[in-house]
Amino acid sequence: MLETIRRIVQEVTAAENLEQALETIVTRVKQVIDCNVCSIYLGIQGGDYYLLMATRGLNPEAVGRARLERNEGLVGLVAQRAEPVNLEDAHSHPRYKFLPDIGEEAFHGFLGVPIIHHRKILGVLVVQQRENRRFDENEETLLVTLAAQLSGAIALAEASGSLRDIQGDNGERAIHGLPGAPGVSIGQAVIVYPAADLDAVPRRRCRNIDEEIRVFTKAVEAVREEVRQHREQLAHLPTEERALFDAYLMMLQSNSLIQKTIDRIKQGFMASTALRDTVQEQTQLFASMDDDYLAERVLDIRDLARRILVRIQSKTPGTRHYPPRTILVGDELTAADLMAVPRKQLAGVLSRQGSGSSHVAILARALGIPAVMGASELPGNDIEGLELVLDGYQGWVYLHAGQRILSEYRRLMREEAQLSANLQALCQKPAKTLDGCIVPLYINSGLLSDIGAAANSGADGIGLYRTEFPFMIRDRFPGEEEQCQIYRQILQAFAPRPVTLRTLDIGGDKTLPYFPIREDNPFLGWRGIRVSLDHPDIFATQIRAMLRANAGLNNLQILLPMISTLNEVDEALAIIERARKELASDGYGELPCPRTGVMIEVPSAVYQAAAIARRVDFLSIGTNDLTQYLLAVDRNNPNVAELYDSLHPAVIHAVYQTTRAAHRQNIPVSTCGEMAGDPLASLLLLGMGMDSLSMSVVALPRVKWVIRSFTRAQATALLDEVLRLEDPATIRALLGSELDRAGLGSLIRPGK
Ligand code: PEP
Ligand code: MG
């Protein structure tokens, strides 16, 4: 049964549009359950009514017409209860509603199950039987399992706009993701897809058909040669075993795979798009045959196609053309993807995976680029080149936006530009509260290219330089000299202002292409200081580079990430000291001893903050990870993103407790997580007596405006009130109303 379910889900996922997906479901489910009818009703207008969208067994003419209101009929009952309804004789149930012309009167046995996606009832899947029949438990659980597995594919197909004609709207689609980086933007979608992933290939048209055909035929020829070689290498095997290679060679000449792809290229598509479409067509054809042998052939076709794709991709010139307002779209975008787009042309970032706390979102914020994350319902690859409207404040994306949306967002963009211009005026003013307290504001960075902008932003220094970013865009570990030059440029650009270089924090969602770490729970695994201490070679090289870069400047601070035990602090400090001594004996002279700090981003470090504080010169609170570990919510997982909230009382108390621990040991404490750049939260951090805050260049003037609009005494009183609250939403509302009252509402919503 598992295999049948898997196959049905595969077929539905491969469907080109919603109609085809629903047709596949009703046809296949009716076969598997062996009943007389299978139908799907989908909720329209947020579930106001349910419309028959596909059927096998009822009157096909009723599709798109027969409808039941939310509180009508058995379909309405299933949706209302959000659970299965299984009836031996539907006619005798008080909720049974007779619909003329649908042809239902002949059927008595009824089983309906809800189709639920992320708590939302998308519709109802129904099977019916002419005779009285109570569907047995196996049938019921099978239908429930199928509905659960199909809900994602249905949501995806729905989002691609296939409901458009039936609903009769103008095709405008709004998809909700998660706020990634603030700002609004209108631009053109450019899809970034992983190499050699056939399903991720976007629908792209080509400029030169002959060139595409040449690339494709060359790729096919190369794969054919590869298969021939494999066959020869295995010449000692029995003939049957080698038959597979003959089958492969036949497929590589077949009309169905090769000629059809060429035909598609001739219609103006790129070789990769044409190949993808041909393979999808073949997959559907074979999968619908319900024959295990043929189903296996699907795997062969896909395997061959993937090999051809690798060749096509390696022939495709590496430099891509990016439109002037590029919105980068991908499943899992990386820092390197963002950096490949010329800075002035990057207008937005849209990712199906991840959340506002993912590192790509953090990078987008640092660059001041609006981003929407976790937009899992974004349709496949056919949105390449489409104009998108992105709202990074609310996490909305609009496809096929109409004039109303476009003009509203153009107005917001103008107002945003105006707000930034106004905030620029604050640049050279100090971050001083109305009662005269100065809170130094630092920059979070990780790119060399934005150091110039950061140095002129009025920042008091760098509070967090994520050294892993330069590691991520290379193809091997950078050496001591190479690192030294990078660090030197940063230290020099800011001297005498302090620059906090964090030691390598790879693992989690920051992997290096040349040092893959594969783990089931990467955020709980080999990450940050754990990797550094296990690889003293890599760690010591980095420390030596930092110390050398600091020569004659003496504005370096070293920050240790992911500390969860005191031993790690002691070991890291010992390596730093040893590196300093070794450099002296290597002829670099007596280099200054940098101030060293620890990131408090793991719950154990909060409880041991005092002991850590006794060992180092400062603490820096990493609220991004602290929130994830305290609340047990993966910062990258869009399914639980709504639970990820740095204004959760537990996080606020932990940050406060850490601040007090540092102060009791007479060392300064800073916040360098995204909380510091959030205008709402910055008020609380001010109230806690945080010694400095570190944030993106874009957030800095916003937070400066907050600090300059309140007294510290007001912030402390507000903190006292917040510490008594139990619910993040109430805390958010209270802080929001404080900002509104002070005339700073534009900091938390789009527009002026
Ligand atoms: C943090 O965890 O808050 C932090 C600043 O580090 P990163 O986001 O790089 O994990
Ligand atoms: Mg962190």
mmCIF file of N, CA, C and O in Angstrom, residues 499-574:
data_model
loop_
_atom_site.group_PDB
_atom_site.id
_atom_site.type_symbol
_atom_site.label_atom_id
_atom_site.label_comp_id
_atom_site.label_asym_id
_atom_site.label_seq_id
_atom_site.Cartn_x
_atom_site.Cartn_y
_atom_site.Cartn_z
ATOM 1 N N VAL A 499 36.427 46.661 16.268
ATOM 2 C CA VAL A 499 35.891 45.709 15.287
ATOM 3 C C VAL A 499 35.889 44.323 15.937
ATOM 4 O O VAL A 499 36.933 43.841 16.370
ATOM 5 N N THR A 500 34.707 43.730 15.999
ATOM 6 C CA THR A 500 34.589 42.418 16.642
ATOM 7 C C THR A 500 34.540 41.339 15.572
ATOM 8 O O THR A 500 33.548 41.233 14.842
ATOM 9 N N LEU A 501 35.613 40.574 15.475
ATOM 10 C CA LEU A 501 35.633 39.484 14.495
ATOM 11 C C LEU A 501 35.217 38.204 15.211
ATOM 12 O O LEU A 501 35.825 37.819 16.210
ATOM 13 N N ARG A 502 34.185 37.592 14.706
ATOM 14 C CA ARG A 502 33.763 36.330 15.319
ATOM 15 C C ARG A 502 34.500 35.191 14.645
ATOM 16 O O ARG A 502 34.649 35.181 13.419
ATOM 17 N N THR A 503 34.959 34.244 15.436
ATOM 18 C CA THR A 503 35.652 33.102 14.832
ATOM 19 C C THR A 503 34.621 32.251 14.074
ATOM 20 O O THR A 503 33.406 32.388 14.286
ATOM 21 N N LEU A 504 35.142 31.397 13.237
ATOM 22 C CA LEU A 504 34.302 30.663 12.286
ATOM 23 C C LEU A 504 33.087 30.001 12.955
ATOM 24 O O LEU A 504 33.226 29.278 13.931
ATOM 25 N N ASP A 505 31.908 30.266 12.395
ATOM 26 C CA ASP A 505 30.682 29.664 12.943
ATOM 27 C C ASP A 505 29.997 28.865 11.841
ATOM 28 O O ASP A 505 28.876 29.183 11.434
ATOM 29 N N ILE A 506 30.667 27.848 11.327
ATOM 30 C CA ILE A 506 30.029 27.032 10.290
ATOM 31 C C ILE A 506 29.208 25.933 10.952
ATOM 32 O O ILE A 506 29.273 25.718 12.165
ATOM 33 N N GLY A 507 28.444 25.218 10.117
ATOM 34 C CA GLY A 507 27.497 24.238 10.637
ATOM 35 C C GLY A 507 26.125 24.893 10.653
ATOM 36 O O GLY A 507 25.979 26.042 10.261
ATOM 37 N N GLY A 508 25.116 24.184 11.120
ATOM 38 C CA GLY A 508 23.756 24.741 11.073
ATOM 39 C C GLY A 508 23.365 24.964 9.631
ATOM 40 O O GLY A 508 23.463 24.056 8.802
ATOM 41 N N ASP A 509 22.955 26.191 9.289
ATOM 42 C CA ASP A 509 22.588 26.453 7.891
ATOM 43 C C ASP A 509 23.724 27.126 7.122
ATOM 44 O O ASP A 509 23.517 27.628 6.033
ATOM 45 N N LYS A 510 24.937 27.118 7.701
ATOM 46 C CA LYS A 510 26.059 27.712 6.971
ATOM 47 C C LYS A 510 27.086 26.622 6.674
ATOM 48 O O LYS A 510 27.887 26.274 7.531
ATOM 49 N N THR A 511 26.944 26.072 5.484
ATOM 50 C CA THR A 511 27.892 25.006 5.155
ATOM 51 C C THR A 511 28.876 25.524 4.121
ATOM 52 O O THR A 511 28.551 26.398 3.323
ATOM 53 N N LEU A 512 30.041 24.972 4.167
ATOM 54 C CA LEU A 512 31.042 25.337 3.182
ATOM 55 C C LEU A 512 31.015 24.265 2.100
ATOM 56 O O LEU A 512 31.016 23.076 2.415
ATOM 57 N N PRO A 513 30.995 24.684 0.824
ATOM 58 C CA PRO A 513 30.893 23.677 -0.246
ATOM 59 C C PRO A 513 32.034 22.673 -0.187
ATOM 60 O O PRO A 513 31.873 21.517 -0.564
ATOM 61 N N TYR A 514 33.187 23.108 0.326
ATOM 62 C CA TYR A 514 34.355 22.229 0.317
ATOM 63 C C TYR A 514 34.554 21.505 1.657
ATOM 64 O O TYR A 514 35.534 20.819 1.876
ATOM 65 N N PHE A 515 33.599 21.697 2.603
ATOM 66 C CA PHE A 515 33.739 21.042 3.902
ATOM 67 C C PHE A 515 32.333 20.651 4.378
ATOM 68 O O PHE A 515 31.811 21.180 5.347
ATOM 69 N N PRO A 516 31.676 19.743 3.596
ATOM 70 C CA PRO A 516 30.274 19.444 3.919
ATOM 71 C C PRO A 516 30.134 18.741 5.266
ATOM 72 O O PRO A 516 30.955 17.887 5.612
ATOM 73 N N ILE A 517 29.123 19.171 6.021
ATOM 74 C CA ILE A 517 28.834 18.505 7.293
ATOM 75 C C ILE A 517 27.415 17.951 7.153
ATOM 76 O O ILE A 517 26.471 18.725 6.981
ATOM 77 N N ARG A 518 27.287 16.632 7.144
ATOM 78 C CA ARG A 518 25.947 16.062 6.957
ATOM 79 C C ARG A 518 25.487 15.445 8.263
ATOM 80 O O ARG A 518 26.068 14.483 8.753
ATOM 81 N N GLU A 519 24.429 16.036 8.838
ATOM 82 C CA GLU A 519 23.927 15.561 10.129
ATOM 83 C C GLU A 519 22.409 15.633 10.129
ATOM 84 O O GLU A 519 21.837 16.452 9.417
ATOM 85 N N ASP A 520 21.789 14.821 10.969
ATOM 86 C CA ASP A 520 20.321 14.864 11.045
ATOM 87 C C ASP A 520 19.849 16.166 11.671
ATOM 88 O O ASP A 520 18.833 16.715 11.306
ATOM 89 N N ASN A 521 20.571 16.641 12.661
ATOM 90 C CA ASN A 521 20.161 17.868 13.359
ATOM 91 C C ASN A 521 21.316 18.860 13.380
ATOM 92 O O ASN A 521 21.943 19.058 14.419
ATOM 93 N N PRO A 522 21.584 19.472 12.236
ATOM 94 C CA PRO A 522 22.809 20.283 12.154
ATOM 95 C C PRO A 522 22.867 21.419 13.175
ATOM 96 O O PRO A 522 23.955 21.786 13.605
ATOM 97 N N PHE A 523 21.735 21.966 13.583
ATOM 98 C CA PHE A 523 21.792 23.059 14.556
ATOM 99 C C PHE A 523 22.153 22.561 15.956
ATOM 100 O O PHE A 523 22.511 23.333 16.831
ATOM 101 N N LEU A 524 21.985 21.248 16.152
ATOM 102 C CA LEU A 524 22.363 20.684 17.456
ATOM 103 C C LEU A 524 23.660 19.895 17.321
ATOM 104 O O LEU A 524 23.993 19.074 18.169
ATOM 105 N N GLY A 525 24.329 20.106 16.224
ATOM 106 C CA GLY A 525 25.482 19.247 15.970
ATOM 107 C C GLY A 525 26.807 19.964 15.996
ATOM 108 O O GLY A 525 27.081 20.789 16.870
ATOM 109 N N TRP A 526 27.565 19.653 14.988
ATOM 110 C CA TRP A 526 28.944 20.109 14.900
ATOM 111 C C TRP A 526 28.927 21.516 14.335
ATOM 112 O O TRP A 526 28.810 21.713 13.126
ATOM 113 N N ARG A 527 29.020 22.497 15.189
ATOM 114 C CA ARG A 527 28.792 23.884 14.778
ATOM 115 C C ARG A 527 29.688 24.820 15.557
ATOM 116 O O ARG A 527 30.008 24.552 16.719
ATOM 117 N N GLY A 528 30.073 25.916 14.937
ATOM 118 C CA GLY A 528 30.765 26.997 15.635
ATOM 119 C C GLY A 528 32.028 26.533 16.327
ATOM 120 O O GLY A 528 32.874 25.846 15.754
ATOM 121 N N ILE A 529 32.134 26.877 17.593
ATOM 122 C CA ILE A 529 33.364 26.617 18.341
ATOM 123 C C ILE A 529 33.683 25.116 18.400
ATOM 124 O O ILE A 529 34.838 24.706 18.505
ATOM 125 N N ARG A 530 32.638 24.286 18.292
ATOM 126 C CA ARG A 530 32.877 22.835 18.365
ATOM 127 C C ARG A 530 33.758 22.387 17.198
ATOM 128 O O ARG A 530 34.653 21.564 17.365
ATOM 129 N N VAL A 531 33.479 22.924 16.017
ATOM 130 C CA VAL A 531 34.295 22.578 14.847
ATOM 131 C C VAL A 531 35.698 23.162 15.037
ATOM 132 O O VAL A 531 36.706 22.491 14.809
ATOM 133 N N SER A 532 35.731 24.425 15.487
ATOM 134 C CA SER A 532 37.040 25.093 15.627
ATOM 135 C C SER A 532 37.941 24.336 16.596
ATOM 136 O O SER A 532 39.131 24.134 16.322
ATOM 137 N N LEU A 533 37.380 23.894 17.731
ATOM 138 C CA LEU A 533 38.227 23.211 18.713
ATOM 139 C C LEU A 533 38.634 21.819 18.231
ATOM 140 O O LEU A 533 39.710 21.324 18.576
ATOM 141 N N ASP A 534 37.766 21.201 17.413
ATOM 142 C CA ASP A 534 38.123 19.889 16.874
ATOM 143 C C ASP A 534 39.132 20.008 15.735
ATOM 144 O O ASP A 534 39.712 19.021 15.296
ATOM 145 N N HIS A 535 39.246 21.211 15.200
ATOM 146 C CA HIS A 535 40.204 21.446 14.107
ATOM 147 C C HIS A 535 41.128 22.586 14.482
ATOM 148 O O HIS A 535 41.060 23.669 13.894
ATOM 149 N N PRO A 536 42.013 22.358 15.448
ATOM 150 C CA PRO A 536 42.883 23.465 15.879
ATOM 151 C C PRO A 536 43.700 24.042 14.724
ATOM 152 O O PRO A 536 44.073 25.209 14.761
ATOM 153 N N ASP A 537 43.914 23.223 13.682
ATOM 154 C CA ASP A 537 44.658 23.751 12.525
ATOM 155 C C ASP A 537 43.906 24.922 11.894
ATOM 156 O O ASP A 537 44.452 26.011 11.684
ATOM 157 N N ILE A 538 42.604 24.706 11.661
ATOM 158 C CA ILE A 538 41.802 25.759 11.020
ATOM 159 C C ILE A 538 41.644 26.939 11.982
ATOM 160 O O ILE A 538 41.765 28.107 11.601
ATOM 161 N N PHE A 539 41.399 26.617 13.244
ATOM 162 C CA PHE A 539 41.143 27.666 14.244
ATOM 163 C C PHE A 539 42.391 28.524 14.464
ATOM 164 O O PHE A 539 42.337 29.757 14.415
ATOM 165 N N ALA A 540 43.519 27.865 14.658
ATOM 166 C CA ALA A 540 44.743 28.618 14.953
ATOM 167 C C ALA A 540 45.133 29.494 13.767
ATOM 168 O O ALA A 540 45.581 30.632 13.939
ATOM 169 N N THR A 541 44.909 28.970 12.550
ATOM 170 C CA THR A 541 45.222 29.785 11.360
ATOM 171 C C THR A 541 44.392 31.063 11.387
ATOM 172 O O THR A 541 44.876 32.164 11.115
ATOM 173 N N GLN A 542 43.112 30.896 11.731
ATOM 174 C CA GLN A 542 42.240 32.069 11.749
ATOM 175 C C GLN A 542 42.682 33.074 12.820
ATOM 176 O O GLN A 542 42.751 34.281 12.579
ATOM 177 N N ILE A 543 42.999 32.556 13.994
ATOM 178 C CA ILE A 543 43.403 33.448 15.091
ATOM 179 C C ILE A 543 44.703 34.175 14.733
ATOM 180 O O ILE A 543 44.823 35.384 14.937
ATOM 181 N N ARG A 544 45.644 33.438 14.160
ATOM 182 C CA ARG A 544 46.914 34.074 13.780
ATOM 183 C C ARG A 544 46.656 35.201 12.775
ATOM 184 O O ARG A 544 47.210 36.287 12.891
ATOM 185 N N ALA A 545 45.758 34.924 11.809
ATOM 186 C CA ALA A 545 45.450 35.955 10.804
ATOM 187 C C ALA A 545 44.843 37.182 11.479
ATOM 188 O O ALA A 545 45.175 38.320 11.145
ATOM 189 N N MET A 546 43.971 36.960 12.439
ATOM 190 C CA MET A 546 43.330 38.091 13.133
ATOM 191 C C MET A 546 44.369 38.898 13.905
ATOM 192 O O MET A 546 44.386 40.127 13.855
ATOM 193 N N LEU A 547 45.223 38.181 14.644
ATOM 194 C CA LEU A 547 46.214 38.871 15.484
ATOM 195 C C LEU A 547 47.190 39.670 14.629
ATOM 196 O O LEU A 547 47.534 40.809 14.946
ATOM 197 N N ARG A 548 47.592 39.078 13.508
ATOM 198 C CA ARG A 548 48.535 39.791 12.629
ATOM 199 C C ARG A 548 47.870 41.026 12.032
ATOM 200 O O ARG A 548 48.471 42.093 11.921
ATOM 201 N N ALA A 549 46.580 40.879 11.657
ATOM 202 C CA ALA A 549 45.869 42.019 11.052
ATOM 203 C C ALA A 549 45.754 43.184 12.032
ATOM 204 O O ALA A 549 45.643 44.337 11.643
ATOM 205 N N ASN A 550 45.795 42.859 13.297
ATOM 206 C CA ASN A 550 45.585 43.870 14.349
ATOM 207 C C ASN A 550 46.867 44.658 14.668
ATOM 208 O O ASN A 550 46.814 45.656 15.397
ATOM 209 N N ALA A 551 47.992 44.210 14.097
ATOM 210 C CA ALA A 551 49.277 44.841 14.445
ATOM 211 C C ALA A 551 49.227 46.337 14.153
ATOM 212 O O ALA A 551 48.825 46.759 13.062
ATOM 213 N N GLY A 552 49.586 47.119 15.128
ATOM 214 C CA GLY A 552 49.652 48.572 14.935
ATOM 215 C C GLY A 552 48.300 49.262 14.988
ATOM 216 O O GLY A 552 48.224 50.483 14.969
ATOM 217 N N LEU A 553 47.210 48.506 15.011
ATOM 218 C CA LEU A 553 45.871 49.128 15.036
ATOM 219 C C LEU A 553 45.234 48.988 16.420
ATOM 220 O O LEU A 553 44.676 49.916 16.980
ATOM 221 N N ASN A 554 45.301 47.766 16.903
ATOM 222 C CA ASN A 554 44.807 47.461 18.238
ATOM 223 C C ASN A 554 43.339 47.800 18.458
ATOM 224 O O ASN A 554 42.954 48.282 19.517
ATOM 225 N N ASN A 555 42.512 47.567 17.444
ATOM 226 C CA ASN A 555 41.061 47.741 17.641
ATOM 227 C C ASN A 555 40.304 46.422 17.461
ATOM 228 O O ASN A 555 39.096 46.401 17.305
ATOM 229 N N LEU A 556 41.049 45.309 17.492
ATOM 230 C CA LEU A 556 40.425 43.987 17.311
ATOM 231 C C LEU A 556 39.781 43.478 18.598
ATOM 232 O O LEU A 556 40.351 43.601 19.685
ATOM 233 N N GLN A 557 38.585 42.924 18.455
ATOM 234 C CA GLN A 557 37.983 42.142 19.548
ATOM 235 C C GLN A 557 37.643 40.782 18.944
ATOM 236 O O GLN A 557 37.163 40.710 17.811
ATOM 237 N N ILE A 558 37.895 39.719 19.678
ATOM 238 C CA ILE A 558 37.586 38.373 19.162
ATOM 239 C C ILE A 558 36.344 37.857 19.884
ATOM 240 O O ILE A 558 36.220 37.995 21.111
ATOM 241 N N LEU A 559 35.447 37.265 19.107
ATOM 242 C CA LEU A 559 34.189 36.771 19.683
ATOM 243 C C LEU A 559 34.051 35.275 19.388
ATOM 244 O O LEU A 559 34.248 34.839 18.245
ATOM 245 N N LEU A 560 33.705 34.502 20.407
ATOM 246 C CA LEU A 560 33.617 33.043 20.251
ATOM 247 C C LEU A 560 32.146 32.612 20.166
ATOM 248 O O LEU A 560 31.369 32.877 21.084
ATOM 249 N N PRO A 561 31.765 31.926 19.073
ATOM 250 C CA PRO A 561 30.357 31.554 18.894
ATOM 251 C C PRO A 561 30.009 30.180 19.472
ATOM 252 O O PRO A 561 30.882 29.325 19.615
ATOM 253 N N MET A 562 28.739 29.983 19.781
ATOM 254 C CA MET A 562 28.185 28.663 20.142
ATOM 255 C C MET A 562 28.831 28.049 21.381
ATOM 256 O O MET A 562 28.983 26.829 21.476
ATOM 257 N N ILE A 563 29.216 28.884 22.321
ATOM 258 C CA ILE A 563 29.813 28.348 23.552
ATOM 259 C C ILE A 563 28.700 27.716 24.387
ATOM 260 O O ILE A 563 27.681 28.356 24.667
ATOM 261 N N SER A 564 28.882 26.448 24.772
ATOM 262 C CA SER A 564 27.867 25.834 25.625
ATOM 263 C C SER A 564 28.463 25.278 26.923
ATOM 264 O O SER A 564 27.719 24.886 27.816
ATOM 265 N N THR A 565 29.800 25.235 27.016
ATOM 266 C CA THR A 565 30.396 24.823 28.288
ATOM 267 C C THR A 565 31.628 25.692 28.573
ATOM 268 O O THR A 565 32.234 26.248 27.656
ATOM 269 N N LEU A 566 31.996 25.736 29.856
ATOM 270 C CA LEU A 566 33.133 26.589 30.242
ATOM 271 C C LEU A 566 34.447 26.074 29.664
ATOM 272 O O LEU A 566 35.338 26.852 29.342
ATOM 273 N N ASN A 567 34.543 24.765 29.515
ATOM 274 C CA ASN A 567 35.769 24.186 28.946
ATOM 275 C C ASN A 567 36.102 24.783 27.598
ATOM 276 O O ASN A 567 37.260 25.013 27.267
ATOM 277 N N GLU A 568 35.031 24.976 26.820
ATOM 278 C CA GLU A 568 35.252 25.522 25.474
ATOM 279 C C GLU A 568 35.873 26.918 25.564
ATOM 280 O O GLU A 568 36.753 27.264 24.769
ATOM 281 N N VAL A 569 35.430 27.693 26.537
ATOM 282 C CA VAL A 569 35.990 29.045 26.687
ATOM 283 C C VAL A 569 37.470 28.920 27.047
ATOM 284 O O VAL A 569 38.332 29.563 26.431
ATOM 285 N N ASP A 570 37.758 28.067 28.022
ATOM 286 C CA ASP A 570 39.149 27.935 28.482
ATOM 287 C C ASP A 570 40.059 27.465 27.354
ATOM 288 O O ASP A 570 41.147 27.995 27.151
ATOM 289 N N GLU A 571 39.578 26.449 26.616
ATOM 290 C CA GLU A 571 40.419 25.911 25.528
ATOM 291 C C GLU A 571 40.656 26.962 24.455
ATOM 292 O O GLU A 571 41.778 27.128 23.962
ATOM 293 N N ALA A 572 39.586 27.691 24.105
ATOM 294 C CA ALA A 572 39.731 28.695 23.034
ATOM 295 C C ALA A 572 40.685 29.793 23.486
ATOM 296 O O ALA A 572 41.560 30.220 22.713
ATOM 297 N N LEU A 573 40.564 30.230 24.742
ATOM 298 C CA LEU A 573 41.450 31.299 25.231
ATOM 299 C C LEU A 573 42.900 30.823 25.210
ATOM 300 O O LEU A 573 43.819 31.574 24.864
ATOM 301 N N ALA A 574 43.094 29.538 25.548
ATOM 302 C CA ALA A 574 44.458 29.005 25.556
ATOM 303 C C ALA A 574 45.037 29.002 24.135
ATOM 304 O O ALA A 574 46.205 29.344 23.922
#
